[in-house]
Structure formats: C-alpha cells, structure tokens
JSON list of C-alpha atoms in Angstrom, two decimals:
[
{"chain": "W", "resi": 8, "resn": "MET", "atom": "CA", "xyz": [18.00, 4.72, -12.57]},
{"chain": "W", "resi": 9, "resn": "ALA", "atom": "CA", "xyz": [16.30, 4.30, -9.18]},
{"chain": "W", "resi": 10, "resn": "GLN", "atom": "CA", "xyz": [12.80, 5.71, -8.78]},
{"chain": "W", "resi": 11, "resn": "LEU", "atom": "CA", "xyz": [10.08, 5.99, -6.16]},
{"chain": "W", "resi": 12, "resn": "PHE", "atom": "CA", "xyz": [7.00, 4.11, -7.37]},
{"chain": "W", "resi": 13, "resn": "PHE", "atom": "CA", "xyz": [3.49, 4.30, -5.94]},
{"chain": "W", "resi": 14, "resn": "ARG", "atom": "CA", "xyz": [1.07, 1.62, -7.08]},
{"chain": "W", "resi": 15, "resn": "TYR", "atom": "CA", "xyz": [-2.41, 2.20, -5.73]},
{"chain": "W", "resi": 16, "resn": "GLY", "atom": "CA", "xyz": [-5.77, 0.51, -6.10]},
{"chain": "W", "resi": 17, "resn": "ALA", "atom": "CA", "xyz": [-9.08, -0.04, -4.37]},
{"chain": "W", "resi": 18, "resn": "MET", "atom": "CA", "xyz": [-9.58, -2.95, -1.99]},
{"chain": "W", "resi": 19, "resn": "SER", "atom": "CA", "xyz": [-9.13, -6.36, -3.66]},
{"chain": "W", "resi": 20, "resn": "SER", "atom": "CA", "xyz": [-7.05, -5.01, -6.54]},
{"chain": "W", "resi": 21, "resn": "GLY", "atom": "CA", "xyz": [-4.18, -7.42, -5.89]},
{"chain": "W", "resi": 22, "resn": "LYS", "atom": "CA", "xyz": [-1.68, -5.07, -4.25]},
{"chain": "W", "resi": 23, "resn": "SER", "atom": "CA", "xyz": [-0.34, -7.56, -1.72]},
{"chain": "W", "resi": 24, "resn": "ILE", "atom": "CA", "xyz": [-0.09, -10.43, -4.20]},
{"chain": "W", "resi": 25, "resn": "GLU", "atom": "CA", "xyz": [1.77, -8.10, -6.57]},
{"chain": "W", "resi": 26, "resn": "ILE", "atom": "CA", "xyz": [4.30, -7.07, -3.93]},
{"chain": "W", "resi": 27, "resn": "LEU", "atom": "CA", "xyz": [4.90, -10.73, -3.04]},
{"chain": "W", "resi": 28, "resn": "LYS", "atom": "CA", "xyz": [5.40, -11.50, -6.73]},
{"chain": "W", "resi": 29, "resn": "VAL", "atom": "CA", "xyz": [7.91, -8.67, -7.14]},
{"chain": "W", "resi": 30, "resn": "ALA", "atom": "CA", "xyz": [9.80, -9.86, -4.04]},
{"chain": "W", "resi": 31, "resn": "HIS", "atom": "CA", "xyz": [9.92, -13.40, -5.43]},
{"chain": "W", "resi": 32, "resn": "ASN", "atom": "CA", "xyz": [11.16, -12.21, -8.83]},
{"chain": "W", "resi": 33, "resn": "TYR", "atom": "CA", "xyz": [14.03, -10.22, -7.30]},
{"chain": "W", "resi": 34, "resn": "GLU", "atom": "CA", "xyz": [15.06, -13.08, -5.04]},
{"chain": "W", "resi": 35, "resn": "ALA", "atom": "CA", "xyz": [14.82, -15.64, -7.85]},
{"chain": "W", "resi": 36, "resn": "GLN", "atom": "CA", "xyz": [17.56, -13.62, -9.55]},
{"chain": "W", "resi": 37, "resn": "GLY", "atom": "CA", "xyz": [19.68, -13.72, -6.39]},
{"chain": "W", "resi": 38, "resn": "ARG", "atom": "CA", "xyz": [18.99, -10.09, -5.55]},
{"chain": "W", "resi": 39, "resn": "LYS", "atom": "CA", "xyz": [18.31, -8.90, -2.01]},
{"chain": "W", "resi": 40, "resn": "ILE", "atom": "CA", "xyz": [15.15, -6.96, -1.13]},
{"chain": "W", "resi": 41, "resn": "ALA", "atom": "CA", "xyz": [13.87, -5.13, 1.93]},
{"chain": "W", "resi": 42, "resn": "LEU", "atom": "CA", "xyz": [10.20, -5.99, 2.51]},
{"chain": "W", "resi": 43, "resn": "LEU", "atom": "CA", "xyz": [8.24, -3.75, 4.86]},
{"chain": "W", "resi": 44, "resn": "THR", "atom": "CA", "xyz": [4.63, -3.18, 5.85]},
{"chain": "W", "resi": 45, "resn": "SER", "atom": "CA", "xyz": [2.75, -0.87, 8.19]},
{"chain": "W", "resi": 46, "resn": "ASN", "atom": "CA", "xyz": [2.35, -2.05, 11.78]},
{"chain": "W", "resi": 47, "resn": "VAL", "atom": "CA", "xyz": [-1.22, -0.66, 11.68]},
{"chain": "W", "resi": 48, "resn": "ASP", "atom": "CA", "xyz": [-2.59, -3.60, 9.69]},
{"chain": "W", "resi": 49, "resn": "ASP", "atom": "CA", "xyz": [-2.46, -6.56, 12.07]},
{"chain": "W", "resi": 50, "resn": "ARG", "atom": "CA", "xyz": [-5.06, -8.84, 10.44]},
{"chain": "W", "resi": 51, "resn": "SER", "atom": "CA", "xyz": [-2.45, -11.54, 9.78]},
{"chain": "W", "resi": 52, "resn": "GLY", "atom": "CA", "xyz": [-0.15, -10.46, 12.59]},
{"chain": "W", "resi": 53, "resn": "VAL", "atom": "CA", "xyz": [2.06, -7.38, 12.83]},
{"chain": "W", "resi": 54, "resn": "GLY", "atom": "CA", "xyz": [4.79, -7.45, 10.22]},
{"chain": "W", "resi": 55, "resn": "THR", "atom": "CA", "xyz": [3.07, -9.80, 7.76]},
{"chain": "W", "resi": 56, "resn": "VAL", "atom": "CA", "xyz": [2.29, -9.13, 4.10]},
{"chain": "W", "resi": 57, "resn": "ALA", "atom": "CA", "xyz": [-0.73, -11.30, 3.33]},
{"chain": "W", "resi": 58, "resn": "SER", "atom": "CA", "xyz": [-2.85, -11.63, 0.21]},
{"chain": "W", "resi": 59, "resn": "ARG", "atom": "CA", "xyz": [-6.48, -12.68, 0.07]},
{"chain": "W", "resi": 60, "resn": "ILE", "atom": "CA", "xyz": [-5.55, -15.83, -1.84]},
{"chain": "W", "resi": 61, "resn": "GLY", "atom": "CA", "xyz": [-3.56, -17.16, 1.11]},
{"chain": "W", "resi": 62, "resn": "LEU", "atom": "CA", "xyz": [0.05, -16.22, 0.36]},
{"chain": "W", "resi": 63, "resn": "HIS", "atom": "CA", "xyz": [1.88, -14.46, 3.16]},
{"chain": "W", "resi": 64, "resn": "ARG", "atom": "CA", "xyz": [5.36, -13.51, 4.21]},
{"chain": "W", "resi": 65, "resn": "LYS", "atom": "CA", "xyz": [7.05, -11.83, 7.15]},
{"chain": "W", "resi": 66, "resn": "ALA", "atom": "CA", "xyz": [8.15, -8.23, 6.70]},
{"chain": "W", "resi": 67, "resn": "MET", "atom": "CA", "xyz": [9.66, -5.45, 8.76]},
{"chain": "W", "resi": 68, "resn": "PRO", "atom": "CA", "xyz": [6.80, -3.60, 10.51]},
{"chain": "W", "resi": 69, "resn": "ILE", "atom": "CA", "xyz": [6.88, 0.17, 10.01]},
{"chain": "W", "resi": 70, "resn": "SER", "atom": "CA", "xyz": [6.15, 2.03, 13.23]},
{"chain": "W", "resi": 71, "resn": "GLU", "atom": "CA", "xyz": [5.47, 5.76, 13.30]},
{"chain": "W", "resi": 72, "resn": "ASP", "atom": "CA", "xyz": [8.95, 6.51, 14.63]},
{"chain": "W", "resi": 73, "resn": "LEU", "atom": "CA", "xyz": [10.91, 4.18, 12.31]},
{"chain": "W", "resi": 74, "resn": "ASN", "atom": "CA", "xyz": [13.32, 6.08, 10.06]},
{"chain": "W", "resi": 75, "resn": "LEU", "atom": "CA", "xyz": [13.19, 4.17, 6.78]},
{"chain": "W", "resi": 76, "resn": "PHE", "atom": "CA", "xyz": [16.36, 5.74, 5.40]},
{"chain": "W", "resi": 77, "resn": "ASN", "atom": "CA", "xyz": [18.38, 4.76, 8.47]},
{"chain": "W", "resi": 78, "resn": "TYR", "atom": "CA", "xyz": [16.87, 1.26, 8.47]},
{"chain": "W", "resi": 79, "resn": "VAL", "atom": "CA", "xyz": [17.73, 0.59, 4.82]},
{"chain": "W", "resi": 80, "resn": "SER", "atom": "CA", "xyz": [21.18, 2.20, 5.20]},
{"chain": "W", "resi": 81, "resn": "GLU", "atom": "CA", "xyz": [21.99, -0.12, 8.11]},
{"chain": "W", "resi": 82, "resn": "LEU", "atom": "CA", "xyz": [20.54, -3.13, 6.30]},
{"chain": "W", "resi": 83, "resn": "ASN", "atom": "CA", "xyz": [22.62, -2.27, 3.26]},
{"chain": "W", "resi": 84, "resn": "LYS", "atom": "CA", "xyz": [25.75, -1.83, 5.36]},
{"chain": "W", "resi": 85, "resn": "SER", "atom": "CA", "xyz": [25.36, -5.15, 7.20]},
{"chain": "W", "resi": 86, "resn": "ASP", "atom": "CA", "xyz": [24.54, -6.95, 3.96]},
{"chain": "W", "resi": 87, "resn": "VAL", "atom": "CA", "xyz": [27.68, -5.68, 2.25]},
{"chain": "W", "resi": 88, "resn": "GLU", "atom": "CA", "xyz": [29.86, -6.49, 5.29]},
{"chain": "W", "resi": 89, "resn": "SER", "atom": "CA", "xyz": [28.48, -10.04, 5.43]},
{"chain": "W", "resi": 90, "resn": "GLY", "atom": "CA", "xyz": [29.02, -10.55, 1.70]},
{"chain": "W", "resi": 91, "resn": "ASN", "atom": "CA", "xyz": [25.30, -10.81, 0.91]},
{"chain": "W", "resi": 92, "resn": "GLY", "atom": "CA", "xyz": [25.31, -7.85, -1.46]},
{"chain": "W", "resi": 93, "resn": "ARG", "atom": "CA", "xyz": [23.45, -4.57, -1.53]},
{"chain": "W", "resi": 94, "resn": "VAL", "atom": "CA", "xyz": [19.70, -4.17, -1.22]},
{"chain": "W", "resi": 95, "resn": "ALA", "atom": "CA", "xyz": [18.36, -4.15, -4.79]},
{"chain": "W", "resi": 96, "resn": "CYS", "atom": "CA", "xyz": [14.84, -2.88, -4.01]},
{"chain": "W", "resi": 97, "resn": "VAL", "atom": "CA", "xyz": [12.71, -1.68, -1.11]},
{"chain": "W", "resi": 98, "resn": "LEU", "atom": "CA", "xyz": [9.10, -2.95, -1.18]},
{"chain": "W", "resi": 99, "resn": "ILE", "atom": "CA", "xyz": [6.43, -1.41, 1.06]},
{"chain": "W", "resi": 100, "resn": "ASP", "atom": "CA", "xyz": [2.90, -2.76, 1.54]},
{"chain": "W", "resi": 101, "resn": "GLU", "atom": "CA", "xyz": [-0.02, -0.82, 3.12]},
{"chain": "W", "resi": 102, "resn": "ALA", "atom": "CA", "xyz": [1.73, 2.41, 2.13]},
{"chain": "W", "resi": 103, "resn": "GLN", "atom": "CA", "xyz": [-1.39, 4.49, 2.79]},
{"chain": "W", "resi": 104, "resn": "PHE", "atom": "CA", "xyz": [-0.50, 4.28, 6.50]},
{"chain": "W", "resi": 105, "resn": "LEU", "atom": "CA", "xyz": [2.93, 5.89, 6.03]},
{"chain": "W", "resi": 106, "resn": "LYS", "atom": "CA", "xyz": [3.56, 9.29, 7.58]},
{"chain": "W", "resi": 107, "resn": "ARG", "atom": "CA", "xyz": [4.91, 12.20, 5.55]},
{"chain": "W", "resi": 108, "resn": "HIS", "atom": "CA", "xyz": [8.39, 11.71, 7.01]},
{"chain": "W", "resi": 109, "resn": "HIS", "atom": "CA", "xyz": [8.36, 8.07, 5.86]},
{"chain": "W", "resi": 110, "resn": "VAL", "atom": "CA", "xyz": [7.64, 9.13, 2.27]},
{"chain": "W", "resi": 111, "resn": "LEU", "atom": "CA", "xyz": [10.42, 11.72, 2.39]},
{"chain": "W", "resi": 112, "resn": "GLU", "atom": "CA", "xyz": [12.75, 9.01, 3.72]},
{"chain": "W", "resi": 113, "resn": "CYS", "atom": "CA", "xyz": [11.74, 6.80, 0.79]},
{"chain": "W", "resi": 114, "resn": "ALA", "atom": "CA", "xyz": [12.65, 9.61, -1.58]},
{"chain": "W", "resi": 115, "resn": "LYS", "atom": "CA", "xyz": [16.01, 9.94, 0.18]},
{"chain": "W", "resi": 116, "resn": "ILE", "atom": "CA", "xyz": [16.63, 6.17, -0.24]},
{"chain": "W", "resi": 117, "resn": "VAL", "atom": "CA", "xyz": [16.07, 6.60, -3.98]},
{"chain": "W", "resi": 118, "resn": "ASP", "atom": "CA", "xyz": [18.07, 9.81, -4.36]},
{"chain": "W", "resi": 119, "resn": "GLU", "atom": "CA", "xyz": [21.02, 9.10, -2.06]},
{"chain": "W", "resi": 120, "resn": "LEU", "atom": "CA", "xyz": [21.30, 5.31, -1.88]},
{"chain": "W", "resi": 121, "resn": "LYS", "atom": "CA", "xyz": [20.20, 4.82, -5.51]},
{"chain": "W", "resi": 122, "resn": "ILE", "atom": "CA", "xyz": [17.82, 2.02, -4.48]},
{"chain": "W", "resi": 123, "resn": "PRO", "atom": "CA", "xyz": [14.35, 1.85, -6.06]},
{"chain": "W", "resi": 124, "resn": "VAL", "atom": "CA", "xyz": [11.39, 1.96, -3.67]},
{"chain": "W", "resi": 125, "resn": "MET", "atom": "CA", "xyz": [8.04, 0.45, -4.64]},
{"chain": "W", "resi": 126, "resn": "ALA", "atom": "CA", "xyz": [5.13, 1.39, -2.38]},
{"chain": "W", "resi": 127, "resn": "PHE", "atom": "CA", "xyz": [1.72, -0.30, -2.68]},
{"chain": "W", "resi": 128, "resn": "GLY", "atom": "CA", "xyz": [-1.47, 0.90, -1.01]},
{"chain": "W", "resi": 129, "resn": "LEU", "atom": "CA", "xyz": [-4.89, 2.47, -1.10]},
{"chain": "W", "resi": 130, "resn": "LYS", "atom": "CA", "xyz": [-5.28, 6.00, -2.42]},
{"chain": "W", "resi": 131, "resn": "ASN", "atom": "CA", "xyz": [-8.46, 7.09, -0.65]},
{"chain": "W", "resi": 132, "resn": "ASP", "atom": "CA", "xyz": [-10.28, 6.04, 2.49]},
{"chain": "W", "resi": 133, "resn": "PHE", "atom": "CA", "xyz": [-13.95, 5.05, 2.84]},
{"chain": "W", "resi": 134, "resn": "GLN", "atom": "CA", "xyz": [-14.98, 8.73, 2.86]},
{"chain": "W", "resi": 135, "resn": "ASN", "atom": "CA", "xyz": [-12.88, 9.42, -0.25]},
{"chain": "W", "resi": 136, "resn": "HIS", "atom": "CA", "xyz": [-10.26, 11.44, 1.56]},
{"chain": "W", "resi": 137, "resn": "LEU", "atom": "CA", "xyz": [-6.61, 10.79, 0.80]},
{"chain": "W", "resi": 138, "resn": "PHE", "atom": "CA", "xyz": [-4.60, 8.91, 3.39]},
{"chain": "W", "resi": 139, "resn": "GLU", "atom": "CA", "xyz": [-1.51, 10.79, 4.62]},
{"chain": "W", "resi": 140, "resn": "GLY", "atom": "CA", "xyz": [0.86, 8.28, 3.06]},
{"chain": "W", "resi": 141, "resn": "SER", "atom": "CA", "xyz": [-1.00, 8.21, -0.24]},
{"chain": "W", "resi": 142, "resn": "GLU", "atom": "CA", "xyz": [-1.20, 11.99, -0.49]},
{"chain": "W", "resi": 143, "resn": "ASN", "atom": "CA", "xyz": [2.53, 12.35, 0.00]},
{"chain": "W", "resi": 144, "resn": "LEU", "atom": "CA", "xyz": [3.34, 9.51, -2.38]},
{"chain": "W", "resi": 145, "resn": "LEU", "atom": "CA", "xyz": [1.20, 11.21, -5.03]},
{"chain": "W", "resi": 146, "resn": "ILE", "atom": "CA", "xyz": [3.28, 14.34, -4.46]},
{"chain": "W", "resi": 147, "resn": "PHE", "atom": "CA", "xyz": [6.77, 12.82, -4.28]},
{"chain": "W", "resi": 148, "resn": "ALA", "atom": "CA", "xyz": [6.67, 9.61, -6.34]},
{"chain": "W", "resi": 149, "resn": "ASP", "atom": "CA", "xyz": [8.48, 9.52, -9.65]},
{"chain": "W", "resi": 150, "resn": "LYS", "atom": "CA", "xyz": [5.92, 7.13, -11.08]},
{"chain": "W", "resi": 151, "resn": "VAL", "atom": "CA", "xyz": [2.29, 6.52, -10.07]},
{"chain": "W", "resi": 152, "resn": "GLU", "atom": "CA", "xyz": [0.32, 3.54, -11.39]},
{"chain": "W", "resi": 153, "resn": "GLU", "atom": "CA", "xyz": [-3.23, 2.40, -10.76]},
{"chain": "W", "resi": 154, "resn": "MET", "atom": "CA", "xyz": [-3.98, -1.26, -10.11]},
{"chain": "W", "resi": 155, "resn": "LYS", "atom": "CA", "xyz": [-7.47, -2.00, -11.33]},
{"chain": "W", "resi": 156, "resn": "THR", "atom": "CA", "xyz": [-10.28, -4.12, -9.97]},
{"chain": "W", "resi": 157, "resn": "ILE", "atom": "CA", "xyz": [-14.03, -4.32, -10.52]},
{"chain": "W", "resi": 158, "resn": "CYS", "atom": "CA", "xyz": [-17.02, -2.98, -8.61]},
{"chain": "W", "resi": 159, "resn": "HIS", "atom": "CA", "xyz": [-18.58, -5.41, -6.14]},
{"chain": "W", "resi": 160, "resn": "TYR", "atom": "CA", "xyz": [-22.04, -4.60, -7.52]},
{"chain": "W", "resi": 161, "resn": "CYS", "atom": "CA", "xyz": [-21.78, -4.11, -11.28]},
{"chain": "W", "resi": 162, "resn": "GLY", "atom": "CA", "xyz": [-18.41, -5.16, -12.64]},
{"chain": "W", "resi": 163, "resn": "HIS", "atom": "CA", "xyz": [-17.41, -1.66, -13.78]},
{"chain": "W", "resi": 164, "resn": "LYS", "atom": "CA", "xyz": [-14.00, -0.33, -12.73]},
{"chain": "W", "resi": 165, "resn": "ALA", "atom": "CA", "xyz": [-13.82, 0.19, -8.95]},
{"chain": "W", "resi": 166, "resn": "THR", "atom": "CA", "xyz": [-12.25, 3.44, -7.78]},
{"chain": "W", "resi": 167, "resn": "MET", "atom": "CA", "xyz": [-13.59, 3.69, -4.22]},
{"chain": "W", "resi": 168, "resn": "ASN", "atom": "CA", "xyz": [-13.83, 1.67, -1.01]},
{"chain": "W", "resi": 169, "resn": "LEU", "atom": "CA", "xyz": [-17.26, 1.27, 0.56]},
{"chain": "W", "resi": 170, "resn": "ARG", "atom": "CA", "xyz": [-17.21, 0.43, 4.27]},
{"chain": "W", "resi": 171, "resn": "ILE", "atom": "CA", "xyz": [-19.84, -2.13, 5.24]},
{"chain": "W", "resi": 172, "resn": "ASN", "atom": "CA", "xyz": [-21.33, -3.01, 8.62]},
{"chain": "W", "resi": 173, "resn": "SER", "atom": "CA", "xyz": [-23.88, -5.84, 8.79]},
{"chain": "W", "resi": 174, "resn": "GLY", "atom": "CA", "xyz": [-24.43, -5.51, 5.06]},
{"chain": "W", "resi": 175, "resn": "LYS", "atom": "CA", "xyz": [-25.16, -1.76, 5.20]},
{"chain": "W", "resi": 176, "resn": "PRO", "atom": "CA", "xyz": [-22.94, 1.06, 3.89]},
{"chain": "W", "resi": 177, "resn": "VAL", "atom": "CA", "xyz": [-21.12, 3.24, 6.42]},
{"chain": "W", "resi": 178, "resn": "TYR", "atom": "CA", "xyz": [-20.13, 6.80, 5.52]},
{"chain": "W", "resi": 179, "resn": "GLU", "atom": "CA", "xyz": [-19.01, 8.17, 8.89]},
{"chain": "W", "resi": 180, "resn": "GLY", "atom": "CA", "xyz": [-16.46, 7.09, 11.46]},
{"chain": "W", "resi": 181, "resn": "GLU", "atom": "CA", "xyz": [-12.74, 6.84, 12.09]},
{"chain": "W", "resi": 182, "resn": "GLN", "atom": "CA", "xyz": [-10.54, 6.88, 9.01]},
{"chain": "W", "resi": 183, "resn": "VAL", "atom": "CA", "xyz": [-8.72, 3.69, 9.97]},
{"chain": "W", "resi": 184, "resn": "GLN", "atom": "CA", "xyz": [-10.72, 0.56, 10.64]},
{"chain": "W", "resi": 185, "resn": "ILE", "atom": "CA", "xyz": [-8.75, -2.53, 9.77]},
{"chain": "W", "resi": 186, "resn": "GLY", "atom": "CA", "xyz": [-10.76, -5.07, 7.81]},
{"chain": "W", "resi": 187, "resn": "GLY", "atom": "CA", "xyz": [-11.00, -7.12, 4.66]},
{"chain": "W", "resi": 188, "resn": "ASP", "atom": "CA", "xyz": [-13.82, -8.40, 2.47]},
{"chain": "W", "resi": 189, "resn": "GLU", "atom": "CA", "xyz": [-16.19, -8.46, 5.43]},
{"chain": "W", "resi": 190, "resn": "SER", "atom": "CA", "xyz": [-15.74, -4.72, 6.02]},
{"chain": "W", "resi": 191, "resn": "TYR", "atom": "CA", "xyz": [-15.03, -3.13, 2.63]},
{"chain": "W", "resi": 192, "resn": "TYR", "atom": "CA", "xyz": [-16.23, -3.50, -0.94]},
{"chain": "W", "resi": 193, "resn": "PRO", "atom": "CA", "xyz": [-14.39, -2.10, -3.97]},
{"chain": "W", "resi": 194, "resn": "VAL", "atom": "CA", "xyz": [-17.00, -0.04, -5.82]},
{"chain": "W", "resi": 195, "resn": "CYS", "atom": "CA", "xyz": [-17.50, 2.34, -8.73]},
{"chain": "W", "resi": 196, "resn": "ARG", "atom": "CA", "xyz": [-18.55, 5.92, -8.03]},
{"chain": "W", "resi": 197, "resn": "PHE", "atom": "CA", "xyz": [-22.21, 5.23, -8.80]},
{"chain": "W", "resi": 198, "resn": "HIS", "atom": "CA", "xyz": [-22.47, 2.33, -6.37]},
{"chain": "W", "resi": 199, "resn": "TYR", "atom": "CA", "xyz": [-20.51, 4.19, -3.69]},
{"chain": "W", "resi": 200, "resn": "PHE", "atom": "CA", "xyz": [-23.43, 6.61, -3.51]},
{"chain": "W", "resi": 201, "resn": "HIS", "atom": "CA", "xyz": [-26.20, 4.16, -4.53]},
{"chain": "W", "resi": 202, "resn": "PRO", "atom": "CA", "xyz": [-25.21, 0.67, -3.37]},
{"chain": "W", "resi": 203, "resn": "ASN", "atom": "CA", "xyz": [-28.78, -0.63, -3.62]},
{"chain": "W", "resi": 204, "resn": "LYS", "atom": "CA", "xyz": [-29.55, 0.59, -7.14]},
{"chain": "W", "resi": 205, "resn": "GLN", "atom": "CA", "xyz": [-29.09, -1.00, -10.53]},
{"chain": "W", "resi": 206, "resn": "ARG", "atom": "CA", "xyz": [-26.73, 0.86, -12.80]}
]
C-alpha cells in the first residue's frame, strides 16, 4: 500500500545519501523512480541531489509553481506509452522547501496514483521554527521517521541546526540561507543555546 513518508533530520544526518541509496535500490531492481529536489538549494547546481561525501545525481528541480501531481501523472503516462513501466516511487530531497500545495499534491500522488512518495528534509530552521514544507509533511505524512546524527560539540544526539558566521552562532536573520558545513552545525539543545560551554 502506497504511503507518504517524511524522513527528517538535522544537518549532516545523511538525508541526501539515503535518498540516493533508495533511488539506486529501486533502479537495481529495474523499477523506475522520479527523483526531485527543491530549486532553492543550488549549492551543487539547480536540480542536483548531492551528498557531503561526494555522490550526486541530477533531479527534477521543484519550482514554486510546479504541480507535482501533474508532473508525476505525465511522467507515468509517457513511461507507460514508451514501454518503460510505471513510476514505482517518488523521491524528494530538500523537502523543507516545499510549499503546502506541493505536500497536498504528494498526498494526491499516493492516494490517487497509488505511488509511494518519500520526502527527505530538515524539520526546523536555525531559529527552531518549522519550515512550511516540514510542517505540512508532519501533518499529512502517513509515516514520519527521524534520521539521527550527533552534536558538533559533544556527540549527543543533534536535534537542531546552529547557523554559524565566522565561527560565531547566529540567531537572527532570514529563514533560508543556503549553506553546508561552513554555515551550519548539527547540535543538541544544550549546545544550541550554549555553544561555548562544556556539557
């Protein structure tokens, strides 16, 4: 039975490497996937799923006005007509940047096309507010799973993302600032508030 999955984790929790692994596993079995990512994250180029360990792959960039249900329906239709088979799974990276309508379209893909959708992304931003995409995935997903990583400072479980500028924590600013290890640390709650203290 198809379901809408949301797998979230702090920065450096392996979300992108996991989505690439899932894509590989489907395709190794001869099954077709639709791989998408937000067009907001352009660190490796728009429409690229890239992990910190160097693996990367092209994906369909999701713009604000893209209708995911229509896109997958058309992809499914052209695949069947060409003899390539139906889409077996929809995989979405950087899902925190989805809009509410995107998440509802994902639910429609699951409910009407009977295709599972797996969305991977951050839950909260650097101020510990939910992203729009994450909030709606938490509401509408059939299954929510946390991907774990450790705190940059102490090795305890990281649940938050600390924005860094020139080695100093940043607690104010725009919600979206694209960056990687140079801009964000995965941290536990204690070190989010006290990055310079021993736990």
